[in-house]
Coordinates of C-alpha atoms in Angstrom, one line a residue:
M1380 CA 0.2 15.7 -147.5
N1381 CA 1.6 16.7 -143.9
G1382 CA 3.1 20.8 -144.4
L1383 CA 6.8 19.7 -143.5
H1384 CA 6.5 18.4 -147.6
R1385 CA 7.0 21.9 -148.5
A1386 CA 11.0 21.5 -148.2
A1387 CA 11.3 18.8 -151.2
W1388 CA 9.6 21.2 -153.9
P1389 CA 13.3 23.2 -153.4
A1390 CA 15.0 19.7 -153.7
L1391 CA 13.2 18.8 -156.7
G1392 CA 13.9 22.7 -158.3
A1393 CA 18.2 22.6 -157.4
A1394 CA 17.6 19.3 -159.1
I1395 CA 16.1 20.9 -162.0
L1396 CA 18.5 24.5 -162.3
F1397 CA 21.4 21.6 -161.8
G1398 CA 20.5 19.3 -164.7
A1399 CA 19.0 21.9 -167.2
S1400 CA 22.9 23.7 -166.8
T1401 CA 24.5 21.1 -168.3
P1402 CA 23.1 21.2 -171.5
F1403 CA 23.4 24.8 -172.0
A1404 CA 27.0 24.2 -170.2
K1405 CA 27.5 21.2 -173.5
Q1406 CA 26.3 24.3 -176.2
L1407 CA 29.4 27.2 -175.6
I1408 CA 31.7 23.8 -175.1
G1409 CA 30.2 22.5 -178.3
A1410 CA 29.9 25.6 -180.6
G1411 CA 33.3 25.8 -180.4
R1412 CA 34.0 29.1 -178.4
I1413 CA 35.6 27.5 -175.8
T1414 CA 39.1 26.0 -176.4
S1415 CA 40.9 26.7 -172.5
S1416 CA 41.4 24.3 -169.5
P1417 CA 38.2 22.9 -167.9
F1418 CA 39.4 24.7 -164.9
L1419 CA 38.6 28.2 -166.4
L1420 CA 34.7 27.1 -166.9
A1421 CA 34.3 26.0 -163.9
G1422 CA 35.7 28.8 -162.5
L1423 CA 33.4 30.5 -164.1
L1424 CA 30.2 28.5 -163.6
Y1425 CA 30.8 29.7 -160.0
L1426 CA 31.8 32.6 -160.4
G1427 CA 29.2 33.4 -162.1
S1428 CA 27.4 31.7 -158.5
G1429 CA 29.0 34.0 -156.2
L1430 CA 29.0 36.8 -157.7
G1431 CA 25.5 36.6 -158.7
L1432 CA 24.2 35.6 -155.0
T1433 CA 26.4 38.5 -153.4
L1434 CA 24.9 41.1 -155.8
V1435 CA 21.1 39.2 -155.0
R1436 CA 21.9 39.4 -151.4
L1437 CA 23.6 43.2 -151.2
V1438 CA 19.9 44.0 -152.9
R1439 CA 18.2 42.1 -150.3
D1440 CA 20.0 43.4 -147.6
K1441 CA 19.8 47.2 -149.6
G1442 CA 23.9 46.5 -148.7
W1443 CA 26.3 44.2 -146.5
Q1444 CA 24.8 42.5 -144.1
S1445 CA 26.4 40.5 -141.0
P1446 CA 25.4 36.8 -142.3
G1447 CA 24.3 36.1 -138.5
I1448 CA 26.3 32.5 -138.4
P1449 CA 27.1 31.9 -134.9
S1450 CA 30.2 30.8 -134.2
H1451 CA 30.7 27.5 -133.2
E1452 CA 28.8 26.7 -136.6
W1453 CA 31.6 29.3 -138.7
P1454 CA 33.2 25.4 -138.6
W1455 CA 31.2 23.7 -140.4
L1456 CA 30.7 26.6 -142.9
L1457 CA 34.0 26.5 -143.6
G1458 CA 34.8 23.2 -144.0
A1459 CA 32.2 22.9 -146.1
I1460 CA 33.9 25.3 -148.3
A1461 CA 36.8 23.7 -148.2
F1462 CA 35.2 19.9 -149.3
G1463 CA 32.8 21.4 -152.3
G1464 CA 33.9 24.7 -152.7
V1465 CA 37.1 23.5 -153.1
L1466 CA 38.9 19.8 -153.4
G1467 CA 35.5 18.9 -154.7
P1468 CA 35.4 20.8 -157.8
L1469 CA 38.6 20.1 -159.1
M1470 CA 38.7 16.8 -158.2
L1471 CA 35.7 17.1 -161.1
M1472 CA 37.8 18.8 -163.4
V1473 CA 40.7 16.9 -163.0
G1474 CA 38.4 13.3 -163.5
L1475 CA 36.6 14.9 -166.7
E1476 CA 40.5 15.0 -168.4
H1477 CA 40.4 11.5 -168.2
T1478 CA 38.0 10.4 -168.0
T1479 CA 34.5 10.2 -171.0
A1480 CA 31.3 12.1 -170.3
A1481 CA 29.9 9.3 -170.2
T1482 CA 31.4 7.8 -167.7
A1483 CA 31.7 10.5 -166.0
S1484 CA 28.0 11.1 -165.5
L1485 CA 27.4 7.6 -164.3
L1486 CA 30.0 8.3 -161.2
L1487 CA 28.4 11.0 -160.0
N1488 CA 25.6 9.8 -159.0
L1489 CA 28.2 8.8 -156.2
E1490 CA 27.2 12.0 -154.6
S1491 CA 24.0 11.3 -153.3
V1492 CA 24.5 8.0 -151.9
L1493 CA 27.5 9.4 -149.8
T1494 CA 25.8 12.0 -148.6
A1495 CA 23.2 9.5 -147.6
V1496 CA 26.1 7.1 -145.6
L1497 CA 27.7 9.4 -144.2
A1498 CA 24.3 11.2 -142.8
W1499 CA 23.3 7.7 -141.3
M1500 CA 26.2 6.2 -140.1
V1501 CA 28.1 9.6 -138.5
F1502 CA 25.8 12.7 -138.8
R1503 CA 22.8 9.9 -137.4
E1504 CA 20.3 10.8 -139.6
N1505 CA 17.1 8.6 -139.2
T1506 CA 15.8 7.0 -141.8
D1507 CA 13.7 3.0 -142.7
R1508 CA 13.1 1.3 -145.8
R1509 CA 11.3 4.2 -148.0
I1510 CA 13.7 6.3 -147.8
V1511 CA 16.8 3.5 -148.5
L1512 CA 14.4 1.9 -151.8
G1513 CA 13.3 5.5 -152.8
M1514 CA 17.1 6.9 -153.2
V1515 CA 18.0 3.8 -153.7
L1516 CA 15.7 4.1 -157.3
I1517 CA 16.4 7.0 -157.6
V1518 CA 20.7 6.1 -157.4
I1519 CA 20.1 2.7 -159.8
G1520 CA 16.9 5.4 -162.7
G1521 CA 20.6 7.8 -162.4
A1522 CA 23.1 5.2 -163.7
V1523 CA 21.0 3.5 -166.3
L1524 CA 20.6 6.8 -168.1
A1525 CA 24.3 7.3 -168.0
W1526 CA 25.9 3.3 -168.4
P1527 CA 28.3 3.3 -171.3
A1528 CA 26.7 2.3 -174.6
G1529 CA 29.5 -0.6 -174.8
G1530 CA 28.9 -2.0 -170.7
T1531 CA 32.4 -1.6 -169.9
L1532 CA 33.4 1.1 -166.9
A1533 CA 37.0 3.1 -167.3
I1534 CA 39.0 2.5 -164.5
G1535 CA 42.4 4.6 -163.8
L1536 CA 43.1 8.2 -162.3
G1537 CA 39.8 9.8 -163.6
P1538 CA 37.3 7.5 -162.1
W1539 CA 38.9 7.6 -158.5
A1540 CA 39.4 11.6 -158.8
L1541 CA 35.2 11.8 -159.6
A1542 CA 35.2 9.2 -156.8
S1543 CA 36.6 11.8 -155.2
A1544 CA 34.2 14.4 -155.2
C1545 CA 31.6 13.0 -154.7
L1546 CA 33.3 12.4 -151.6
A1547 CA 34.0 15.9 -151.0
W1548 CA 30.4 17.0 -151.7
A1549 CA 29.1 14.3 -149.9
I1550 CA 31.0 15.7 -147.0
D1551 CA 30.0 18.7 -148.0
N1552 CA 26.4 18.2 -147.9
N1553 CA 26.2 17.4 -144.3
L1554 CA 27.9 20.0 -142.9
T1555 CA 26.4 22.4 -144.6
R1556 CA 23.0 20.8 -142.9
K1557 CA 24.6 21.6 -139.9
V1558 CA 23.9 25.4 -141.0
S1559 CA 21.4 25.3 -143.4
A1560 CA 19.4 27.7 -140.6
S1561 CA 21.3 30.8 -141.2
D1562 CA 21.3 32.9 -144.8
A1563 CA 21.2 30.4 -147.5
L1564 CA 21.8 33.3 -149.9
F1565 CA 25.7 34.0 -148.0
I1566 CA 26.6 29.5 -147.5
A1567 CA 25.2 29.4 -151.6
G1568 CA 27.6 32.6 -152.8
S1569 CA 29.9 32.5 -150.2
K1570 CA 30.8 29.0 -152.2
G1571 CA 30.6 29.8 -155.1
L1572 CA 33.4 33.1 -154.6
V1573 CA 35.4 30.0 -153.0
A1574 CA 35.8 28.2 -155.9
G1575 CA 35.4 30.5 -158.7
S1576 CA 38.5 32.1 -157.3
V1577 CA 40.4 28.9 -157.1
N1578 CA 39.4 27.2 -160.8
T1579 CA 39.6 30.5 -162.6
A1580 CA 42.9 30.5 -160.8
L1581 CA 43.7 27.4 -161.6
G1582 CA 42.7 27.7 -165.5
L1583 CA 44.9 30.8 -165.8
A1584 CA 48.0 29.8 -164.6
L1585 CA 47.6 26.2 -166.9
G1586 CA 47.8 28.9 -169.6
A1587 CA 43.9 29.6 -170.4
T1588 CA 42.6 32.6 -172.6
W1589 CA 40.3 34.9 -171.1
P1590 CA 36.9 33.8 -173.5
H1591 CA 35.2 36.9 -175.2
T1592 CA 32.1 38.6 -173.9
G1593 CA 29.4 36.7 -175.3
F1594 CA 30.9 33.8 -173.2
L1595 CA 32.0 35.4 -170.8
S1596 CA 28.1 36.2 -170.0
S1597 CA 27.1 33.7 -171.2
A1598 CA 28.9 31.1 -169.1
M1599 CA 28.5 33.3 -165.5
L1600 CA 24.1 33.8 -166.2
I1601 CA 24.3 29.3 -166.3
G1602 CA 26.4 29.5 -163.6
F1603 CA 24.3 31.7 -161.2
L1604 CA 21.0 29.1 -162.2
G1605 CA 22.2 26.5 -162.2
Y1606 CA 25.0 26.2 -159.4
G1607 CA 23.9 29.4 -157.5
M1608 CA 19.8 29.4 -157.4
S1609 CA 20.6 25.2 -157.2
L1610 CA 22.5 25.6 -154.3
V1611 CA 20.5 28.4 -152.8
L1612 CA 17.1 25.4 -153.1
F1613 CA 20.0 22.6 -152.0
V1614 CA 20.2 24.5 -148.7
L1615 CA 16.7 25.0 -148.1
A1616 CA 16.0 21.9 -148.6
L1617 CA 18.3 21.3 -146.4
R1618 CA 17.2 23.2 -143.4
G1619 CA 13.7 20.9 -143.9
L1620 CA 14.4 17.2 -145.1
G1621 CA 18.1 16.7 -144.0
A1622 CA 20.5 15.3 -146.1
A1623 CA 19.8 11.8 -147.1
R1624 CA 16.7 12.6 -148.6
T1625 CA 17.9 16.4 -150.1
G1626 CA 20.6 13.9 -152.2
A1627 CA 18.3 11.7 -153.2
Y1628 CA 16.1 14.4 -154.4
F1629 CA 18.9 15.6 -156.2
S1630 CA 20.3 12.9 -158.1
T1631 CA 17.2 13.4 -160.1
A1632 CA 19.2 15.9 -161.7
P1633 CA 20.7 13.8 -165.0
F1634 CA 17.0 12.6 -165.6
V1635 CA 16.4 16.4 -165.8
G1636 CA 19.4 17.3 -167.9
A1637 CA 18.8 13.9 -170.6
A1638 CA 15.4 14.8 -170.9
L1639 CA 16.0 19.0 -171.7
S1640 CA 18.6 17.4 -174.3
V1641 CA 16.0 15.9 -175.6
V1642 CA 13.8 18.9 -176.3
M1643 CA 17.4 20.9 -176.4
L1644 CA 19.0 19.3 -179.3
G1645 CA 16.6 17.0 -180.3
E1646 CA 18.5 13.3 -179.5
P1647 CA 16.9 10.0 -180.5
T1648 CA 14.4 8.9 -176.2
S1649 CA 16.1 5.5 -175.4
A1650 CA 14.4 2.0 -173.5
A1651 CA 16.8 3.6 -170.9
F1652 CA 15.8 6.6 -170.9
W1653 CA 12.4 5.8 -170.0
V1654 CA 13.3 2.7 -167.5
A1655 CA 15.3 5.6 -165.4
A1656 CA 12.6 7.9 -165.5
T1657 CA 10.3 5.3 -164.5
L1658 CA 12.7 4.5 -161.5
M1659 CA 13.0 8.0 -160.2
A1660 CA 9.7 8.7 -160.4
V1661 CA 9.0 5.8 -158.3
G1662 CA 11.7 6.8 -156.4
V1663 CA 10.5 10.6 -155.2
A1664 CA 6.5 9.0 -154.7
L1665 CA 8.8 7.0 -152.4
H1666 CA 10.1 10.2 -150.7
L1667 CA 7.5 12.8 -150.9
T1668 CA 4.2 9.7 -149.4
E1669 CA 6.5 9.2 -146.0
Q1670 CA 4.8 9.2 -143.3
H1671 CA 7.2 9.1 -140.2
V1672 CA 5.7 9.9 -137.8
H1673 CA 6.3 9.2 -133.3
E1674 CA 6.4 10.8 -129.6
H1675 CA 9.8 12.9 -129.4
E1676 CA 11.2 15.4 -127.2
H1677 CA 13.0 18.7 -128.1
T1678 CA 15.9 19.8 -126.1
D1679 CA 16.5 23.5 -125.6
L1680 CA 17.5 25.5 -128.1
S1681 CA 18.5 28.9 -130.0
H1682 CA 18.8 29.4 -133.4
A1683 CA 18.2 32.4 -136.3
H1684 CA 15.9 31.2 -139.7
P1685 CA 13.2 32.1 -141.6
H1686 CA 10.0 31.0 -139.3
R1687 CA 6.1 30.9 -139.1
H1688 CA 5.3 30.9 -135.8
D1689 CA 3.6 27.5 -136.0
V1690 CA 3.8 24.5 -133.2
H1691 CA 7.3 24.8 -133.5
H1692 CA 7.6 28.4 -133.4
Q1693 CA 5.3 29.7 -130.2
H1694 CA 7.0 32.4 -128.6
L1695 CA 7.4 36.3 -127.7
H1696 CA 9.9 38.8 -129.9
E1697 CA 11.5 41.8 -127.5
F1698 CA 11.0 43.9 -130.2
E1699 CA 8.0 45.8 -132.2
W1700 CA 6.6 43.6 -135.0
D1701 CA 4.4 43.5 -137.4
G1702 CA 3.1 40.1 -137.8
T1703 CA 4.1 39.8 -141.2
E1704 CA 5.6 35.8 -141.8
P1705 CA 7.9 34.0 -142.3
H1706 CA 10.3 36.5 -140.3
A1707 CA 14.0 35.7 -139.1
H1708 CA 15.2 36.9 -135.6
A1709 CA 16.7 35.7 -133.0
H1710 CA 15.0 32.5 -130.6
R1711 CA 14.7 30.2 -128.6
H1712 CA 12.7 26.4 -128.2
S1713 CA 12.2 25.6 -124.8
K1714 CA 11.8 21.6 -124.1
L1715 CA 8.6 19.8 -126.0
K1716 CA 7.2 16.7 -126.6
H1717 CA 4.7 15.6 -128.6
S1718 CA 4.0 13.5 -131.3
H1719 CA 3.3 14.5 -135.6
V1720 CA 4.4 13.5 -138.7
H1721 CA 8.3 14.8 -139.0
F1722 CA 11.6 14.7 -140.6
P1723 CA 14.7 15.1 -139.4
D1724 CA 15.0 18.8 -139.8
I1725 CA 16.8 21.9 -138.2
H1726 CA 14.7 21.2 -135.0
H1727 CA 14.1 17.5 -135.5
Q1728 CA 18.1 16.2 -135.6
H1729 CA 16.6 13.4 -132.2
N1730 CA 17.5 9.5 -131.2
H1731 CA 15.8 6.7 -131.8

């Protein structure tokens, strides 16, 4: 397997962490320990993400350090935070209040579809039939898993709000790809703090009561792992895979949540569960075994991100280097033409 495929594992890790957060969050609600607005629960989950990642970053950097994001990338990041950290969660909460859980799970699979469509049609990310087929199988698997028992979907405000949330997150995913070379902890932490603050304020404004310490700590821990660390891995995957492929891997999260519900809560498995598992496994296998190779040209590029001195990073240092890899610093890529297996990562955003 080509080394660049290593970026698939952060994508799957993000799906596992996010999918695992669902049954744990359900346990909080199902135990009757929350009677407040869903806005407050969402706010606490996102605050756990933002505060936890910010603390990790402070410890890692031994204090506050500038994120080092280039000035031309700030509009992309602010746009991603606005769509993914504000609009998406707000529309999700509106949708959940007017939609059944099964219908919501089904409709949330739209995120990966819309992410891929925007990546291919608006941001000109390359693709091929193998990747399209893999994504379709994964999404169908999620749809089979979440399809309501009665076989019908509701229409109205709830589904439209959920579809709007998916569109907001799809825009967020593609905008985040533009800044994915920068500090993943800062990007994910910023989104968590903004989304957490907005949703918590809305929940309290709508009359929600502040929960007790046990519930608060549990919600924020779930948010840190299921939202925060998941998003960090998602950003790392965007850096190496592009938006469409990362979104496809991430759409396996509903299966992870369902599988854990079987193990943790003793929920029975069904034919739909195993059909979904098979479809998703085949879809992921198609992505993992992709061999996209052709001659391509790299233009002059300057940026900063963690890297090793591979074929794309043959540069000298303007500082004393102890040989540690990976390491991060501002560096320049000279014009280069070659051929090898690659993905639409931060170094391969060329036309075909």
